[in-house]
Coordinates of C-alpha atoms in Angstrom, one line a residue:
Chain A
M1 CA 0.4 0.3 -0.2
A2 CA 2.1 3.7 -1.0
A3 CA 1.2 5.8 1.3
T4 CA 0.0 9.5 0.2
F5 CA -0.2 12.4 2.2
A6 CA -3.1 14.3 2.0
S7 CA -3.3 18.4 2.5
K8 CA -5.0 17.2 5.6
C9 CA -4.8 13.6 7.3
S10 CA -2.4 10.9 5.1
R11 CA -2.9 7.3 6.6
V12 CA 0.0 4.8 6.1
G13 CA -1.7 0.5 5.8
R14 CA 0.2 -2.2 7.5
S15 CA 3.2 -3.2 6.5
L16 CA 1.8 -6.1 4.2
W17 CA 5.7 -7.4 3.4
G18 CA 8.0 -9.2 5.6
G19 CA 6.3 -12.2 5.4
L20 CA 2.6 -11.4 6.2
G21 CA 1.1 -11.0 3.6
N22 CA -2.2 -13.6 3.8
N23 CA -4.2 -9.7 3.8
L24 CA -5.8 -9.7 0.4
S25 CA -5.7 -6.2 -1.4
G26 CA -8.1 -6.7 -4.2
L27 CA -11.0 -7.7 -0.6
L28 CA -9.3 -4.4 1.6
S29 CA -9.4 -2.1 -1.3
A30 CA -13.6 -2.7 -1.4
S31 CA -13.9 -2.8 2.3
H32 CA -12.6 0.3 2.6
E33 CA -16.0 2.2 1.9
T34 CA -17.4 0.7 4.9
A35 CA -14.9 0.3 7.2
C36 CA -13.9 4.2 6.1
N37 CA -17.2 6.0 8.5
H38 CA -16.0 3.4 11.8
F39 CA -12.4 4.4 11.3
L40 CA -12.8 8.2 11.1
S41 CA -14.7 8.1 13.3
Q42 CA -12.6 6.3 16.1
Q43 CA -11.1 8.8 17.5
R44 CA -7.4 7.2 18.9
T45 CA -5.4 8.8 21.5
F46 CA -1.9 8.2 23.3
I47 CA 0.4 5.2 24.3
Q48 CA -0.1 5.5 28.2
M49 CA 0.3 2.6 30.9
R50 CA -1.4 -1.0 29.6
T51 CA -1.2 -0.1 25.9
V52 CA -0.1 -3.2 24.4
L53 CA 2.5 -2.7 20.9
K54 CA 4.2 -4.4 18.7
V55 CA 8.0 -5.2 18.7
V56 CA 9.0 -5.1 14.6
D57 CA 12.3 -5.9 15.1
N58 CA 14.7 -8.8 15.7
S59 CA 15.9 -8.2 19.3
G60 CA 13.0 -11.8 20.0
A61 CA 10.0 -9.8 21.8
K62 CA 7.3 -10.1 20.3
K63 CA 4.4 -7.8 22.3
V64 CA 5.9 -5.7 24.7
M65 CA 2.7 -3.6 27.2
C66 CA 4.1 -0.1 28.4
I67 CA 4.5 0.6 31.7
Q68 CA 6.0 3.9 31.5
A69 CA 5.3 7.3 29.2
L70 CA 9.0 8.6 29.8
K71 CA 7.2 12.4 28.8
G72 CA 4.3 13.4 28.2
K73 CA 0.6 13.5 31.5
K74 CA -0.8 12.0 28.8
G75 CA 1.4 9.7 27.9
A76 CA 3.8 8.7 24.7
R77 CA 3.5 9.7 21.0
L78 CA 5.2 9.1 17.6
G79 CA 8.9 9.3 18.8
D80 CA 8.5 9.0 22.5
T81 CA 10.5 6.6 24.6
I82 CA 8.3 4.6 26.7
I83 CA 9.7 1.8 29.2
A84 CA 7.7 -1.5 29.3
S85 CA 7.4 -5.0 30.2
V86 CA 7.7 -7.3 27.3
K87 CA 4.4 -9.8 27.6
E88 CA 5.5 -12.4 24.6
A89 CA 8.7 -13.3 22.6
Y90 CA 10.1 -15.8 20.7
P91 CA 11.5 -18.8 22.3
N92 CA 15.4 -17.6 21.5
G93 CA 16.0 -14.2 21.8
K94 CA 17.7 -11.5 23.1
V95 CA 15.1 -10.6 25.4
K96 CA 13.0 -12.7 27.3
K97 CA 9.5 -13.1 28.7
G98 CA 9.4 -10.5 31.6
K99 CA 12.1 -8.3 31.0
V100 CA 11.8 -4.4 31.6
V101 CA 13.3 -2.9 28.4
Y102 CA 13.4 0.5 27.4
G103 CA 11.3 1.3 23.6
V104 CA 11.5 3.9 21.3
V105 CA 7.2 4.0 19.2
V106 CA 7.7 3.8 15.5
R107 CA 4.6 3.7 14.8
A108 CA 1.4 5.1 16.5
A109 CA -2.9 5.6 15.7
M110 CA -2.5 8.4 16.2
Q111 CA -2.2 10.8 14.0
R112 CA 1.2 13.4 14.4
G113 CA 0.8 16.5 13.0
R114 CA 3.6 17.7 10.3
C115 CA 5.5 21.3 10.0
D116 CA 3.2 21.7 7.0
G117 CA 0.5 21.6 8.1
S118 CA -0.3 17.2 6.7
E119 CA -0.3 14.3 9.8
V120 CA 0.6 11.1 9.4
K121 CA -1.1 8.5 11.6
F122 CA 0.3 4.6 11.6
D123 CA -2.2 1.3 11.6
D124 CA -1.3 0.1 14.7
N125 CA 0.6 0.6 17.5
A126 CA 5.0 -0.6 16.7
V127 CA 8.5 -0.5 19.0
V128 CA 11.7 -0.8 19.0
L129 CA 14.0 -2.1 21.8
V130 CA 16.5 0.3 22.7
D131 CA 18.7 0.4 26.0
K132 CA 19.1 3.3 28.6
Q133 CA 21.5 4.9 26.3
G134 CA 19.6 4.6 23.2
Q135 CA 20.8 2.0 21.0
P136 CA 18.8 -0.4 19.8
I137 CA 18.8 -3.9 21.3
G138 CA 17.8 -5.6 17.2
T139 CA 19.6 -5.0 14.5
R140 CA 17.0 -4.5 12.1
V141 CA 13.4 -3.3 11.9
F142 CA 10.6 -4.0 10.3
G143 CA 8.3 -1.8 8.3
P144 CA 7.8 2.3 7.2
V145 CA 8.8 4.6 9.9
P146 CA 8.3 7.9 10.0
H147 CA 10.8 10.9 8.9
E148 CA 10.0 12.2 12.9
L149 CA 12.5 9.9 13.8
R150 CA 15.3 12.4 12.6
Q151 CA 13.8 15.3 14.7
K152 CA 13.8 13.4 17.7
K153 CA 17.8 12.1 17.7
H154 CA 16.9 8.7 16.4
V155 CA 19.1 8.3 13.7
K156 CA 20.3 4.6 14.0
I157 CA 17.4 3.3 14.4
L158 CA 15.8 5.4 10.5
S159 CA 19.3 4.4 9.7
L160 CA 18.5 0.3 10.7
A161 CA 15.1 1.0 8.9
G162 CA 14.1 -0.5 5.3
H163 CA 11.3 1.9 4.6
I164 CA 11.0 5.3 5.8
A165 CA 6.9 7.2 5.3
Chain B
M1 CA 10.8 50.5 -6.8
A2 CA 12.5 46.5 -6.4
L3 CA 14.2 48.5 -3.5
S4 CA 10.7 47.8 -1.8
T5 CA 9.9 45.2 -2.9
S6 CA 12.3 44.0 -1.7
R7 CA 12.6 45.1 1.9
T8 CA 8.3 44.2 2.4
L9 CA 9.3 40.5 1.3
L10 CA 12.6 41.1 4.1
R11 CA 10.3 41.8 6.7
S12 CA 7.4 39.3 5.7
F13 CA 11.0 36.6 5.5
A14 CA 10.8 37.6 9.3
S15 CA 7.8 37.3 10.6
L16 CA 7.7 33.7 9.0
S17 CA 11.0 32.6 11.2
P18 CA 9.1 31.1 13.9
F19 CA 7.1 28.6 11.3
A20 CA 10.7 28.4 10.3
R21 CA 12.3 27.2 12.9
C22 CA 9.5 23.6 13.7
S23 CA 11.0 22.8 10.4
N24 CA 11.5 19.4 10.4
S25 CA 15.7 19.2 9.7
T26 CA 17.6 20.8 11.8
S27 CA 20.0 20.0 9.9
Y28 CA 19.7 21.2 6.3
G29 CA 22.6 24.5 6.9
D30 CA 22.8 27.6 8.5
S31 CA 21.0 28.9 4.6
L32 CA 18.7 30.8 5.7
W33 CA 20.4 33.1 8.5
S34 CA 23.9 33.7 6.7
S35 CA 22.7 33.4 2.5
E36 CA 22.8 37.4 1.4
P37 CA 19.6 39.5 1.6
R38 CA 19.4 38.7 -2.6
A39 CA 18.9 35.2 -2.5
I40 CA 16.6 35.7 -0.3
F41 CA 14.3 37.6 -2.3
K42 CA 14.0 35.2 -4.8
A43 CA 13.1 32.3 -2.8
L44 CA 10.5 34.9 -1.9
L45 CA 9.4 35.6 -5.6
Q46 CA 9.5 32.5 -6.1
E47 CA 7.3 31.5 -3.1
W48 CA 5.2 34.4 -3.3
K49 CA 5.1 33.1 -7.5
L50 CA 3.9 29.7 -5.4
G51 CA 2.1 31.8 -4.0
F52 CA 2.5 30.7 -0.6
P53 CA 1.8 26.5 -0.4
S54 CA 4.1 25.7 2.4
L55 CA 6.5 27.9 4.0
S56 CA 9.4 26.9 5.4
R57 CA 10.3 23.8 3.4
A58 CA 10.0 25.9 0.1
L59 CA 11.7 28.5 1.6
Y60 CA 14.8 25.6 3.1
C61 CA 14.5 23.9 -0.4
S62 CA 15.0 27.3 -2.5
T63 CA 17.8 28.7 -0.7
A64 CA 20.0 25.4 -0.2
D65 CA 19.7 25.8 -4.5
F66 CA 21.6 29.1 -4.6
K67 CA 24.1 28.0 -1.4
K68 CA 25.1 24.9 -1.5
N69 CA 27.3 24.9 2.2
E70 CA 26.5 21.6 4.1
L71 CA 27.6 22.0 6.9
L72 CA 29.6 19.0 6.0
E73 CA 31.7 18.0 2.8
L74 CA 31.9 14.8 1.9
Q75 CA 35.6 15.5 0.7
E76 CA 36.1 16.6 3.9
V77 CA 34.6 14.1 6.7
E78 CA 37.2 11.6 4.6
K79 CA 40.1 14.0 5.8
V80 CA 38.4 14.2 9.3
L81 CA 38.2 10.7 9.8
S82 CA 42.3 10.0 8.1
D83 CA 43.8 12.9 9.8
V84 CA 41.8 11.2 13.1
R85 CA 43.0 7.4 11.9
A86 CA 39.9 6.2 11.7
D87 CA 40.3 2.1 10.9
N88 CA 37.5 1.2 8.0
V89 CA 36.5 4.2 6.6
K90 CA 33.7 3.4 3.9
V91 CA 31.5 5.4 2.1
I92 CA 27.7 3.9 1.1
P93 CA 26.1 6.0 -1.4
V94 CA 23.1 5.7 -0.9
Q95 CA 21.7 8.6 -2.8
K96 CA 18.9 5.8 -4.8
H97 CA 17.4 4.5 -1.3
C98 CA 16.5 6.9 1.4
A99 CA 14.4 9.6 0.5
W100 CA 16.7 11.5 3.0
A101 CA 20.6 10.9 3.3
D102 CA 23.0 11.0 0.1
F103 CA 25.8 9.7 1.5
M104 CA 26.6 7.4 4.2
V105 CA 30.1 7.1 6.2
I106 CA 30.9 3.9 8.1
A107 CA 34.2 4.6 10.4
T108 CA 35.9 1.9 12.4
G109 CA 37.0 2.9 16.3
R110 CA 39.7 1.0 18.0
S111 CA 38.4 2.0 21.4
T112 CA 35.4 3.7 22.8
W113 CA 37.7 6.5 23.4
H114 CA 37.9 6.8 19.6
V115 CA 35.0 6.2 18.7
K116 CA 34.4 9.2 20.6
N117 CA 37.6 11.1 19.8
I118 CA 36.5 10.5 16.5
A119 CA 32.1 12.5 16.7
Q120 CA 35.1 15.5 18.0
A121 CA 36.8 16.1 15.6
L122 CA 34.2 16.0 13.0
I123 CA 31.9 18.4 15.0
Y124 CA 35.3 20.5 15.8
K125 CA 35.6 20.7 12.1
V126 CA 31.7 21.7 12.0
K127 CA 33.0 24.7 14.7
Q128 CA 36.4 25.6 12.2
K129 CA 34.6 25.5 8.8
Q130 CA 31.6 28.4 10.7
K131 CA 34.4 30.6 12.4
G132 CA 33.3 33.6 12.4
A133 CA 29.0 33.2 11.8
Q134 CA 26.3 34.9 14.0
R135 CA 25.2 31.1 14.4
L136 CA 26.7 28.4 15.0
M137 CA 24.6 25.3 12.8
L138 CA 25.7 22.2 15.3
P139 CA 25.4 18.7 13.9
S140 CA 23.5 16.2 16.1
V141 CA 25.3 13.5 17.3
E142 CA 23.4 11.0 19.5
G143 CA 25.4 8.2 21.2
Q144 CA 28.0 10.6 22.3
E145 CA 27.4 8.9 25.9
G146 CA 28.2 5.5 25.6
G147 CA 31.2 5.2 22.7
K148 CA 29.7 2.6 20.9
W149 CA 28.3 3.6 18.0
I150 CA 27.8 8.1 17.6
V151 CA 26.0 8.6 14.6
I152 CA 26.6 12.4 13.6
D153 CA 24.1 14.3 11.5
S154 CA 24.9 16.5 8.4
G155 CA 22.2 17.6 6.3
K156 CA 22.9 15.0 3.2
V157 CA 26.4 13.4 5.0
V158 CA 25.2 11.3 7.0
V159 CA 28.3 9.9 9.2
H160 CA 28.7 6.5 11.6
A161 CA 31.2 5.5 13.9
L162 CA 31.4 2.2 15.8
D163 CA 33.7 0.2 17.6
E164 CA 34.4 -3.4 16.2
K165 CA 32.5 -4.7 18.2
A166 CA 29.6 -2.8 17.4
R167 CA 30.5 -3.0 13.2
D168 CA 29.7 -6.8 13.7
Y169 CA 26.6 -6.9 15.7
Y170 CA 24.8 -4.2 13.1
S171 CA 26.0 -5.1 9.7
L172 CA 25.4 -1.7 8.3
E173 CA 26.9 -2.0 5.1
S174 CA 24.7 -5.5 4.7
L175 CA 22.2 -3.4 5.1
W176 CA 22.1 -0.2 2.5
T177 CA 24.1 -2.2 -0.2
T178 CA 21.4 -4.5 -0.6
G179 CA 19.1 -1.7 0.2
T180 CA 17.1 -2.3 -3.1
S181 CA 16.4 -6.1 -2.2
E182 CA 14.1 -5.7 0.6
K183 CA 11.3 -4.4 -2.3
E184 CA 10.6 -7.6 -4.1
P185 CA 8.9 -9.6 -1.5
I186 CA 5.6 -7.4 -2.6
Q187 CA 6.1 -9.3 -6.0
D188 CA 4.6 -12.5 -3.9
L189 CA 1.2 -11.4 -3.0
E190 CA 0.3 -11.5 -6.4
K191 CA 1.1 -16.1 -6.0
A192 CA 0.1 -15.2 -2.4
L193 CA -4.0 -15.0 -4.6
V194 CA -3.8 -17.8 -6.3
K195 CA -6.4 -20.9 -5.2
I196 CA -4.2 -24.2 -5.1
R197 CA -6.3 -27.1 -5.4
R198 CA -5.5 -29.1 -2.2
K199 CA -3.9 -32.7 -2.2
N200 CA -5.9 -35.8 -1.1
N201 CA -3.7 -37.8 0.0
S202 CA -6.2 -39.4 1.9
K203 CA -6.7 -44.1 1.2
K204 CA -10.4 -43.7 2.2
Q205 CA -12.3 -45.6 -1.1
A206 CA -13.5 -42.4 -3.5
K207 CA -17.3 -43.4 -3.2
K208 CA -18.7 -44.7 -6.1
S209 CA -21.8 -43.3 -6.7
A210 CA -24.1 -45.2 -8.8

């Protein structure tokens, strides 16, 4: 799905490559009309305590649950760092279930405004695990990542990513 | 006549400056502040003709064309790295698959102190280049405290200073030299849509319809 930036709002769909290609792209475009109304009326908010996020690097974890958003009273947004607990992990990976890790939010369902007036939002909430100094634990990042990471000084994650929205 | 229009345009430019500061990439050079009034006038005229689309982005792009001074040029980076005696310097042109950078430079340091020194030397070079300017535009540096992987982002050129272990662990060259091959899996979607008849390996005897 190509990322198109409209003037007000832009949607970047879930990344289909990476071996998850079970979604039929034909079906999606047909049901887009009916789903569109539902999506437009849903209000997406911040990433806060108890939010489950997907892990999109090869560090070994699959799902983490946010336990603290480091900046922001209401919660974390795209490009922020969070503290999370690993809830699901691959059997032989660098992190195990139950470990407390830091992560950088690379995809968020809540829209984030860019300074030229457009907004960007994704289909899911995804995070890349880092250590306390900001070094990514994994070596590759899957799926699209936004440009906002450059401004937030996460150039390392940008350079490990394959596709930049 | 021309002078008065240039002055009014400059005033409107001054009012635009808070927007310009919030622009996405801080490292696109200091062209706004140190360029001549004529360059600003030309840029604003272009803006005006286009009907004021998006303020700061077009302004950055147009002034960057007129005065090409980046924070760090490729030759300067190579010279600094050879002065500091960094090992295994590799320059990878990534214009084709990276929209946000033109060159990636990877250098190895022998120890954490050496890696930090490489970063310091590059920043010193940038400061020297901008001697006498009113404002110093420094490139963004990440990873300075732990000396394992330091990234210096100066717009077009991104310099990665790693130590030996980190270089082997992340293997950045394999990422960018084969960057285009990651786009290929999209084509497999067409195969995924084809309906395949299930194989019938059951030993049960088929019904003989009378």
